[in-house]
PDB file of C-alpha atoms and ligand atoms in Angstrom:
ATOM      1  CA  UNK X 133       0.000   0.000   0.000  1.00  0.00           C
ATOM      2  CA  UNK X 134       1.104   3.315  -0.991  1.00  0.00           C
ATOM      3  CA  UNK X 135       1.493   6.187   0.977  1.00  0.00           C
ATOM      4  CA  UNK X 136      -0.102   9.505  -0.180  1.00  0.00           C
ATOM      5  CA  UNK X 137       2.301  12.079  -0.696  1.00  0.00           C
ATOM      6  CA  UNK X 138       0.777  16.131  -0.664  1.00  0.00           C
ATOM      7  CA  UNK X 139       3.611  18.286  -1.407  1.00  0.00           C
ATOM      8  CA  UNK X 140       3.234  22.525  -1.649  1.00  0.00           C
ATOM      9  CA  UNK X 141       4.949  23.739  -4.542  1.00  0.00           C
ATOM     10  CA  UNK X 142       4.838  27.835  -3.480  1.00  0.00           C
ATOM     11  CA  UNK X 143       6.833  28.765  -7.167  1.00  0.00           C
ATOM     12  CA  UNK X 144       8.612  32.445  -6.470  1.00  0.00           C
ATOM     13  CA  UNK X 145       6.152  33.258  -3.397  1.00  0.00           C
ATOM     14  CA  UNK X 146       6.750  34.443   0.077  1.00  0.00           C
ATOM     15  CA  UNK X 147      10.086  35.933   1.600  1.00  0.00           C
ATOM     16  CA  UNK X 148      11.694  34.287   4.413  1.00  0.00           C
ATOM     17  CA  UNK X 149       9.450  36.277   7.189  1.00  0.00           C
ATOM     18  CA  UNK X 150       6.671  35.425   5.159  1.00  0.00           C
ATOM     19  CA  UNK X 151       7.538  32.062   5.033  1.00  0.00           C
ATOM     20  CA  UNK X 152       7.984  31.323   8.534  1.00  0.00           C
ATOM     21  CA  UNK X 153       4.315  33.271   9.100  1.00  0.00           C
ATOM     22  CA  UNK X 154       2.758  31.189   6.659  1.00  0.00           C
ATOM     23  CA  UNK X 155       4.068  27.810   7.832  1.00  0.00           C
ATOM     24  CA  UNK X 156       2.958  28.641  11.636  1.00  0.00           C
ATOM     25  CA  UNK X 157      -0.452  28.891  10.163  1.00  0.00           C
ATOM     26  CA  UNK X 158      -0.254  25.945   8.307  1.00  0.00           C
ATOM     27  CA  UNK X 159       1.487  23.508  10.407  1.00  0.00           C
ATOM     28  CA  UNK X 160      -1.436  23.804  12.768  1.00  0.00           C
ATOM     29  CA  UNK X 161      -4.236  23.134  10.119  1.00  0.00           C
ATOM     30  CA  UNK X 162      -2.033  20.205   8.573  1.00  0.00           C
ATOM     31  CA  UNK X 163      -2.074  16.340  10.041  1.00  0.00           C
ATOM     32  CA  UNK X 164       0.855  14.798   8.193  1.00  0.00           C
ATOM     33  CA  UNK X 165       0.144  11.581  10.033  1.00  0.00           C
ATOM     34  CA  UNK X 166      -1.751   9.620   7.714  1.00  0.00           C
ATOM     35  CA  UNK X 167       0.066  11.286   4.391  1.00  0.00           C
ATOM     36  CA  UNK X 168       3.597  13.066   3.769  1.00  0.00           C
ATOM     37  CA  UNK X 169       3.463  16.324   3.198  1.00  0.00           C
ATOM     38  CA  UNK X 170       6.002  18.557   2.080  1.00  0.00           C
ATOM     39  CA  UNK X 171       6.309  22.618   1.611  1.00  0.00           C
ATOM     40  CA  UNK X 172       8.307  23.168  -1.696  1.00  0.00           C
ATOM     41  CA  UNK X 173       9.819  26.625  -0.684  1.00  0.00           C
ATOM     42  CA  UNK X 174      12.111  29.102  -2.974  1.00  0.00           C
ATOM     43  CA  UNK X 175      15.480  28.665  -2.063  1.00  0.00           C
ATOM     44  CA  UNK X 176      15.863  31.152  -0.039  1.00  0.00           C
ATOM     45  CA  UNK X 177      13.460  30.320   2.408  1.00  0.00           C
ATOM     46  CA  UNK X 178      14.665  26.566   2.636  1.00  0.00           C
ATOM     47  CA  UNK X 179      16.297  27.733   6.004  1.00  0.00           C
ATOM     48  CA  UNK X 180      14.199  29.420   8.046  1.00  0.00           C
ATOM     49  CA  UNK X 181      11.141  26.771   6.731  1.00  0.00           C
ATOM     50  CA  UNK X 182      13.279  24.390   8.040  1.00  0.00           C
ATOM     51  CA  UNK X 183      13.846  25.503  11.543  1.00  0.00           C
ATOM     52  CA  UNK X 184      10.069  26.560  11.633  1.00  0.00           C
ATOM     53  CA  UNK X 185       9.131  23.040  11.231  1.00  0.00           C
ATOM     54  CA  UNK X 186      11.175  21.336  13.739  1.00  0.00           C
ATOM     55  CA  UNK X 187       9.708  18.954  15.493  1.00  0.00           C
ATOM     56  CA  UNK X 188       6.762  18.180  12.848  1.00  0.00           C
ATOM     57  CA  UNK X 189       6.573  15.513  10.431  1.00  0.00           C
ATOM     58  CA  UNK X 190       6.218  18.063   7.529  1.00  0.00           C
ATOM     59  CA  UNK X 191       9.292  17.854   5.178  1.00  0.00           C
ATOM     60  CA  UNK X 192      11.069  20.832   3.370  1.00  0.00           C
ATOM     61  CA  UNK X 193      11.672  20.745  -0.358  1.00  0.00           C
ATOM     62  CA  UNK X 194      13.434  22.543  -3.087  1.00  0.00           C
ATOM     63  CA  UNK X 195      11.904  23.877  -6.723  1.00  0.00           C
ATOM     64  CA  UNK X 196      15.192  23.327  -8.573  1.00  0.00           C
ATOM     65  CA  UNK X 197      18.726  22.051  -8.000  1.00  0.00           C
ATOM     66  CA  UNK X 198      21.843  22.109 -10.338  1.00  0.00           C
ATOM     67  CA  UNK X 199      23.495  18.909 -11.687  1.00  0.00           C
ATOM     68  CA  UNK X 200      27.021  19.904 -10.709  1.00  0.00           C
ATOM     69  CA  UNK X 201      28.797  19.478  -7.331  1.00  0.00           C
ATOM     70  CA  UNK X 202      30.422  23.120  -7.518  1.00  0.00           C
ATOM     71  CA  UNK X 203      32.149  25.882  -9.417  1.00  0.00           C
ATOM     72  CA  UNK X 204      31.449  28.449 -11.970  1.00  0.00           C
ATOM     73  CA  UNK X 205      27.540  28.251 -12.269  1.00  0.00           C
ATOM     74  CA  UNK X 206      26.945  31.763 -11.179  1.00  0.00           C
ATOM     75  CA  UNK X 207      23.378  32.009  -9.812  1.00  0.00           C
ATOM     76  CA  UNK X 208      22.963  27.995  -9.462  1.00  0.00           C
ATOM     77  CA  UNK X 209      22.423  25.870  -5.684  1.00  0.00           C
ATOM     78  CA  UNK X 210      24.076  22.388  -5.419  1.00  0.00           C
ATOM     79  CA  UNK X 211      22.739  18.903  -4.555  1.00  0.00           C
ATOM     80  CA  UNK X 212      25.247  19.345  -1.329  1.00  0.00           C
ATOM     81  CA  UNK X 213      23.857  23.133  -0.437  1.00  0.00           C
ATOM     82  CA  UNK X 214      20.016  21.720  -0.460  1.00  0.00           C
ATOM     83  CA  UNK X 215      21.303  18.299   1.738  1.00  0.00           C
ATOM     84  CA  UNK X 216      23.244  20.217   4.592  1.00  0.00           C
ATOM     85  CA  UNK X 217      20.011  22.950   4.588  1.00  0.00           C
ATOM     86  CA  UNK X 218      17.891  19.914   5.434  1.00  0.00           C
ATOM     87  CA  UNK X 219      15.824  19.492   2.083  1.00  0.00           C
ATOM     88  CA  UNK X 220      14.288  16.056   1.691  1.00  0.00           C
ATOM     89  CA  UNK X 221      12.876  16.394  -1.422  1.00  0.00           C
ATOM     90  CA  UNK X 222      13.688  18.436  -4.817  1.00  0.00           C
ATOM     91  CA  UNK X 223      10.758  19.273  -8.125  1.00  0.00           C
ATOM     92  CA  UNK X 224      12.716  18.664 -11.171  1.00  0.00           C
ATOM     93  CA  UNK X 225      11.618  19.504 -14.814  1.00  0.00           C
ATOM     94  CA  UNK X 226       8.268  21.357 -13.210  1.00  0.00           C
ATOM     95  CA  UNK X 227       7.291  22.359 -16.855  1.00  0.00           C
ATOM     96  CA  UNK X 228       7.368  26.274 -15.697  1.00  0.00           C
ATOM     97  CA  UNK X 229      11.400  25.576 -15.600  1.00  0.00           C
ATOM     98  CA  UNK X 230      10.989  23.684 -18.581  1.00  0.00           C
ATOM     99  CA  UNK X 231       9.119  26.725 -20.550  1.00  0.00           C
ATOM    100  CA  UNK X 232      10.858  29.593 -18.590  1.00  0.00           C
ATOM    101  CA  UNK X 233      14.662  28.045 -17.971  1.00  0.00           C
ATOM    102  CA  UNK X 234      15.016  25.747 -21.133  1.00  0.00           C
ATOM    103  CA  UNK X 235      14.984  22.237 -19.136  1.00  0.00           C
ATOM    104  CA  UNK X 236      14.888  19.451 -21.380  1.00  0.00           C
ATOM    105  CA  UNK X 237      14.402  15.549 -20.571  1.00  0.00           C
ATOM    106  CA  UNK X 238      18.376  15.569 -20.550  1.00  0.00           C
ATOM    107  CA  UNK X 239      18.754  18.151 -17.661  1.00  0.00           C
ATOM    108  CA  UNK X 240      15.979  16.522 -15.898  1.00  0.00           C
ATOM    109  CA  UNK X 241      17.775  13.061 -16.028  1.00  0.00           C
ATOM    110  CA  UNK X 242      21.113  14.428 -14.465  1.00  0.00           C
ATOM    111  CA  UNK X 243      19.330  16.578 -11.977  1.00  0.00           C
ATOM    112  CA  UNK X 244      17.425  13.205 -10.777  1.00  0.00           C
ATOM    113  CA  UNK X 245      20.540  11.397 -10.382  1.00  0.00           C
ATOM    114  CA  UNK X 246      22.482  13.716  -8.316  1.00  0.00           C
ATOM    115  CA  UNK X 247      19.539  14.493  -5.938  1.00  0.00           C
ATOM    116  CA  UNK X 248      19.402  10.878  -5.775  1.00  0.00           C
ATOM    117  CA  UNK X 249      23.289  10.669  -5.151  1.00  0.00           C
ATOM    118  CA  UNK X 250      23.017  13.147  -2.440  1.00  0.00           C
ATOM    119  CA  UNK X 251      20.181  10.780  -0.459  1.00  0.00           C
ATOM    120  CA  UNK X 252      16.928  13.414  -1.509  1.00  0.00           C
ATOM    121  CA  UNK X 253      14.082  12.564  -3.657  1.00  0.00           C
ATOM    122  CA  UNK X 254      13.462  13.841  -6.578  1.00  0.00           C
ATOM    123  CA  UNK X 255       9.567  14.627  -7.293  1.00  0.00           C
ATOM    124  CA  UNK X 256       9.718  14.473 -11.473  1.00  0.00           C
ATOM    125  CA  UNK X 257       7.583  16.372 -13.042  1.00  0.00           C
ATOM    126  CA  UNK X 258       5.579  15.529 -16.352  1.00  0.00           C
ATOM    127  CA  UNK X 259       2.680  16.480 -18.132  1.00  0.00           C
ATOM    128  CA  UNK X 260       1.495  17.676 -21.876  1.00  0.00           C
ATOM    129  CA  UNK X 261       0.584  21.202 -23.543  1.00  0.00           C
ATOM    130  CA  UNK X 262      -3.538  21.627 -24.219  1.00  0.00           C
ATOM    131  CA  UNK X 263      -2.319  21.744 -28.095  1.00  0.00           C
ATOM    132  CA  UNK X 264      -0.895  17.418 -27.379  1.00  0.00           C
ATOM    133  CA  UNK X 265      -3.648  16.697 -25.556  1.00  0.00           C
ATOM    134  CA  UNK X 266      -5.840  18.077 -28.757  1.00  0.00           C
ATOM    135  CA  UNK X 267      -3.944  16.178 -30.695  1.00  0.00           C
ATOM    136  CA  UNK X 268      -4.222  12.775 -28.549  1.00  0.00           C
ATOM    137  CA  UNK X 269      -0.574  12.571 -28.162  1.00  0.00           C
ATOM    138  CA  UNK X 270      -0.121  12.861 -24.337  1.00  0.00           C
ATOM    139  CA  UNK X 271       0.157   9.589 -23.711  1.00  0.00           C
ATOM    140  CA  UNK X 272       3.056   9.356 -26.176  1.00  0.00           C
ATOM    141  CA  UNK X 273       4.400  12.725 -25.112  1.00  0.00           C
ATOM    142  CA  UNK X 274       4.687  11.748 -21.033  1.00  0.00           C
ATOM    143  CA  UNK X 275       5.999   8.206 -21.749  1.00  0.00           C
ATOM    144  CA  UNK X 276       8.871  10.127 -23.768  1.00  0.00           C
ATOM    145  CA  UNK X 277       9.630  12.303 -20.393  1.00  0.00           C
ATOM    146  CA  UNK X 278       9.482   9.506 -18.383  1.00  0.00           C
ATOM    147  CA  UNK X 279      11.942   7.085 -20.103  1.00  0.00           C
ATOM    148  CA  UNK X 280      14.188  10.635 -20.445  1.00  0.00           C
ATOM    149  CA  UNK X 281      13.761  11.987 -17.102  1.00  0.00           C
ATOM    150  CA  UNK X 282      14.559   7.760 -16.037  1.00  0.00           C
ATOM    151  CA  UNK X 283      17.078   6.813 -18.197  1.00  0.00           C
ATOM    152  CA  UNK X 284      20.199   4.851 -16.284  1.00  0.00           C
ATOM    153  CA  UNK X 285      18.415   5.414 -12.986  1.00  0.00           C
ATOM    154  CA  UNK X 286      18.651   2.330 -10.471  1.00  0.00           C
ATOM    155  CA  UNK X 287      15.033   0.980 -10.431  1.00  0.00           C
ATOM    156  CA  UNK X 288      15.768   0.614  -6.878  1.00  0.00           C
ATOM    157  CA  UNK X 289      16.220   4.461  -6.495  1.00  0.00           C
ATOM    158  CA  UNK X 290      12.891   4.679  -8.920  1.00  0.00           C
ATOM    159  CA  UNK X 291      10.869   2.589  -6.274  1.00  0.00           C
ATOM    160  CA  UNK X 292      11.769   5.256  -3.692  1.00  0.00           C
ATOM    161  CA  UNK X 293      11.060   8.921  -6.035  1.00  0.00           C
ATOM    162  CA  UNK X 294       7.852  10.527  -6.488  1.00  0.00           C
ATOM    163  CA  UNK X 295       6.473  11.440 -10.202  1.00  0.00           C
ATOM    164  CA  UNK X 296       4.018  14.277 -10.588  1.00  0.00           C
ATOM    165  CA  UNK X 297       1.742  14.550 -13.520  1.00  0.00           C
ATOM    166  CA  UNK X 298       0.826  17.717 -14.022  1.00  0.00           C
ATOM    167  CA  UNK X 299      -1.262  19.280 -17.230  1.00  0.00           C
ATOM    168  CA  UNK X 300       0.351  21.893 -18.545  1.00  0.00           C
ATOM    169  CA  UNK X 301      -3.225  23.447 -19.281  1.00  0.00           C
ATOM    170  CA  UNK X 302      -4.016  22.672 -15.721  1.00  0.00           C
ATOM    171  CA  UNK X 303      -1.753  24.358 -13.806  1.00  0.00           C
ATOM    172  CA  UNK X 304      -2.468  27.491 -12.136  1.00  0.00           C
ATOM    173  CA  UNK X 305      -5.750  27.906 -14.624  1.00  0.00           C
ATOM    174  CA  UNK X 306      -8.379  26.443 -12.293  1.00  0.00           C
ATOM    175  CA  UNK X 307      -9.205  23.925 -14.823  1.00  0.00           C
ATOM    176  CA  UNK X 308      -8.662  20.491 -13.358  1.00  0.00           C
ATOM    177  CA  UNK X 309      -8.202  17.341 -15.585  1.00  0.00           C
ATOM    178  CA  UNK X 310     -10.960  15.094 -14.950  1.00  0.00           C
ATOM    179  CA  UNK X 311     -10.479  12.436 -12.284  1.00  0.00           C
ATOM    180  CA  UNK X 312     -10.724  10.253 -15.240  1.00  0.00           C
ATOM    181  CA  UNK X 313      -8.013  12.011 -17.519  1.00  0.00           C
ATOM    182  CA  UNK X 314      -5.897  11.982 -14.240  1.00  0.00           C
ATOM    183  CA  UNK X 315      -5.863   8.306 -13.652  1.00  0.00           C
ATOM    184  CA  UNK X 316      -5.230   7.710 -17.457  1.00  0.00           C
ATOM    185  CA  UNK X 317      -1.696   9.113 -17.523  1.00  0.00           C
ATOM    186  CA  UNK X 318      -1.085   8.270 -14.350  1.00  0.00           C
ATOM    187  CA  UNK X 319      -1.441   4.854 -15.018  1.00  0.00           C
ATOM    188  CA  UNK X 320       0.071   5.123 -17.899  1.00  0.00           C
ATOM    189  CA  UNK X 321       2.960   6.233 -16.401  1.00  0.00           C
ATOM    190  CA  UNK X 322       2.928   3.251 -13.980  1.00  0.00           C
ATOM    191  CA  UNK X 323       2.881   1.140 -17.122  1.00  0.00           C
ATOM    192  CA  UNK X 324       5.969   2.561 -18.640  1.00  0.00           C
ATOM    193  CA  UNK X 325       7.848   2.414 -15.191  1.00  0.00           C
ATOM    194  CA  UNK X 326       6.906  -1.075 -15.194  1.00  0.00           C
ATOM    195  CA  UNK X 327       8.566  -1.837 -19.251  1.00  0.00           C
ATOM    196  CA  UNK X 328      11.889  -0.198 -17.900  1.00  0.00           C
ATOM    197  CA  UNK X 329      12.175  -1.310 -14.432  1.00  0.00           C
ATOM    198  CA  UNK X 330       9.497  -4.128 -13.686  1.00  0.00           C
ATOM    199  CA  UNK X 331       6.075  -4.644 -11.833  1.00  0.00           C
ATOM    200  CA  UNK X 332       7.579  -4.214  -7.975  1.00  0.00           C
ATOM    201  CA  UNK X 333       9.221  -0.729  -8.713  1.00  0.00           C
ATOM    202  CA  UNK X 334       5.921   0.372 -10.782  1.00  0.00           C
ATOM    203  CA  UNK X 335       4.039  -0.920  -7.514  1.00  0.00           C
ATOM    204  CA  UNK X 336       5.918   1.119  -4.947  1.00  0.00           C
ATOM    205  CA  UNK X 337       7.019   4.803  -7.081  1.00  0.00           C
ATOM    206  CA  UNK X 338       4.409   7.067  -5.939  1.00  0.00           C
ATOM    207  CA  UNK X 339       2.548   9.303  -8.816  1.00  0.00           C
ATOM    208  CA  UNK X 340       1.180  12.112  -8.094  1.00  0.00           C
ATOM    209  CA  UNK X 341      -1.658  14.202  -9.625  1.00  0.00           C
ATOM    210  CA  UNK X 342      -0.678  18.450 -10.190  1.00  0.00           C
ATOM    211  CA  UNK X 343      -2.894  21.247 -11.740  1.00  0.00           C
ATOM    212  CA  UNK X 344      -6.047  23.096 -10.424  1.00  0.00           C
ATOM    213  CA  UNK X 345      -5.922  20.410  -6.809  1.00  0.00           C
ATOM    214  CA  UNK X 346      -8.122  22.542  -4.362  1.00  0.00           C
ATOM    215  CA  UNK X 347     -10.026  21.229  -1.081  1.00  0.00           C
ATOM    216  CA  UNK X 348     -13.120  20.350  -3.186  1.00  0.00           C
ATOM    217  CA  UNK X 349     -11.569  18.191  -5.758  1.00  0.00           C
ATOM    218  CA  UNK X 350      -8.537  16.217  -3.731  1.00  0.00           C
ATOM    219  CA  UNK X 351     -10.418  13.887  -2.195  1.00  0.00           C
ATOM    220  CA  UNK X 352     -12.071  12.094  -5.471  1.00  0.00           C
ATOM    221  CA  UNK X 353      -8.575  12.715  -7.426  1.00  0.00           C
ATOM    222  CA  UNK X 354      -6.484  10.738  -4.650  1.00  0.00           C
ATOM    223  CA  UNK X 355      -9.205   7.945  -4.959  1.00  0.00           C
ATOM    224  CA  UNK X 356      -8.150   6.838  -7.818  1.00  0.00           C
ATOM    225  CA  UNK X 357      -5.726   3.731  -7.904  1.00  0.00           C
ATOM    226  CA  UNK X 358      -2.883   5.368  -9.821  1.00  0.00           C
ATOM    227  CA  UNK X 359      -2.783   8.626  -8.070  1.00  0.00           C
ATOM    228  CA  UNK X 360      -0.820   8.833  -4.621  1.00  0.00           C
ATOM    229  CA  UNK X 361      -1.229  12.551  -3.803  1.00  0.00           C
ATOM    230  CA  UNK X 362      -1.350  15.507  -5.355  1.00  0.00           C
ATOM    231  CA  UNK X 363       1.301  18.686  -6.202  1.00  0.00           C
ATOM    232  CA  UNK X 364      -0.620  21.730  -5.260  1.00  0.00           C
ATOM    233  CA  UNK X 365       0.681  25.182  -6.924  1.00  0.00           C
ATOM    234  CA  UNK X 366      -1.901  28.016  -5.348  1.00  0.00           C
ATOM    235  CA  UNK X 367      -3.913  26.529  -2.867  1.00  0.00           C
ATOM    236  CA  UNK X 368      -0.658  25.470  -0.903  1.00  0.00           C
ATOM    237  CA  UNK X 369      -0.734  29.200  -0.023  1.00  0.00           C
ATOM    238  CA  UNK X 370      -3.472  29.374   1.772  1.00  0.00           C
ATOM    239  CA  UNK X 371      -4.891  27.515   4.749  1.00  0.00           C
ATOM    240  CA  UNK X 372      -6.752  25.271   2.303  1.00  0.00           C
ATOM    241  CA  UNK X 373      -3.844  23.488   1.902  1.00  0.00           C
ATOM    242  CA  UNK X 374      -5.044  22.025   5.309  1.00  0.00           C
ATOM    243  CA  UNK X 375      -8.453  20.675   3.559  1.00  0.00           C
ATOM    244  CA  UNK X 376      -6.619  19.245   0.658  1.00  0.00           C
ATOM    245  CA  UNK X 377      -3.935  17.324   3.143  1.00  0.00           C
ATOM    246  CA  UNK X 378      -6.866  15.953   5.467  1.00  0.00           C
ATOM    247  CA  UNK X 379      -8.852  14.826   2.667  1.00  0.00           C
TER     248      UNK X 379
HETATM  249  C1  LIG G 292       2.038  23.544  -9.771  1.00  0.00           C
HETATM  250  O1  LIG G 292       2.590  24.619  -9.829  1.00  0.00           O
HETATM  251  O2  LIG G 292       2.726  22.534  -9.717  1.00  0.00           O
HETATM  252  C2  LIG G 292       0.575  23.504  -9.760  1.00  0.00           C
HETATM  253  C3  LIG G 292      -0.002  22.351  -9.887  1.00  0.00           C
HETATM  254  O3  LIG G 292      -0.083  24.696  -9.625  1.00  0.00           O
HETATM  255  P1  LIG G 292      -1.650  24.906  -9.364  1.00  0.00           P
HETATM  256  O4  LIG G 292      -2.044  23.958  -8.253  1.00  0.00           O
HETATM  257  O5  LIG G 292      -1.781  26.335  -8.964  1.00  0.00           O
HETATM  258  O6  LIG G 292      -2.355  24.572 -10.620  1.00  0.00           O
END
């Protein structure tokens, strides 16, 4: 049995005194004992979010990470800078980065093996344009992320990563995919994970559903079998992220 996995992605939002304001009011509206839950927090707020949730089960996590170890990437944070700050988990390839900061399957790949190498989890991040899903290509389109984002990674370290499936024409629009269009991709991202590494990693990588998730629509999206939580862009930022955790 899969464990549900909510994580907060707040993009460029809140400084660090904001932050720490809105995780007091969270972390008292949030029961991360059934599910994980995770605040995704700009990188400059990884710090204080961290010492704010001492003594909680909620987890901090990154938005982006570089693939090298150190040097002349002016403007870049290493795997080793997130690890020592206390980040558990890191979004890779969200498809703003890929739009906005020209990632490509081939970045995504080497960013999910270092956070992997530096013992954090990568949360992968998939999902088609309105203009594939017109042309009923986003099956095709996501499988070609996943085996690119996946390529040479241990299916042992696969069993242990999150994916997040998240419709480009979903995100931050208030239109949410259907529950049915949800568990589609979903599963057919389970079924690709499955070709490359076999049935018992497919069983245990957690997939979760992104775009539009608010407090009303959570509960029937994380019923379905292929969907193991949710990435939640703007509700995360307000104390409905509490509804959408205890779903
Ligand atoms: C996201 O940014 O990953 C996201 C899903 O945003 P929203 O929930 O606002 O659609």
């Amino acid at each position: 049995m899969r464990k549900k996995i909510i994580a907060g992605n707040w993009k460029m939002n809140k400084t660090p005194k904001e932050a720490v304001e809105l995780i007091n009011m969270l972390k008292t509206q949030v029961d991360s004992n059934i599910v994980d839950v995770i605040f995704c927090v700009p990188a400059i707020d990884i710090i204080p979010a961290v010492e704010a949730l001492k003594g909680t089960k909620i987890a901090v996590g990154a938005q982006n990470v570089y693939f090298e170890e150190s040097g002349a990437y002016t403007g870049e944070t290493s795997p080793a800078m997130l690890k020592e700050c206390g980040v558990e988990y890191v979004i890779i390839g969200h498809s703003e980065r890929r739009q906005y900061f020209a990632e490509t399957n081939e970045t995504v790949n080497k960013k999910v093996k270092k956070v992997i190498e530096h013992g954090m989890t990568p949360i992968m991040c998939c999902g088609e344009t309105l203009e594939q899903r017109e042309l009923g290509v986003t099956i095709e389109f996501v499988r070609t992320q996943i085996k690119g984002g996946l390529a040479g990674v241990d299916g042992e370290d696969v069993k242990r990563m999150v994916i997040a499936y998240e419709p480009i024409w979903a995100i931050g629009t208030g239109k949410t995919a259907t529950n049915d269009q949800a568990q589609e991709v979903c599963g057919a991202i389970r079924t690709v994970v499955s070709e490359i590494f076999g049935k018992e990693v497919a069983n245990e990588v957690r997939i979760q559903y992104g775009g539009s998730v608010n407090g009303k629509n959570a509960a029937e999206l994380f019923a379905k079998p292929d969907i193991d939580g949710g990435l939640v862009g703007g509700a995360s930022l307000k104390a409905e992220f509490g509804e959408i955790v205890n779903y």
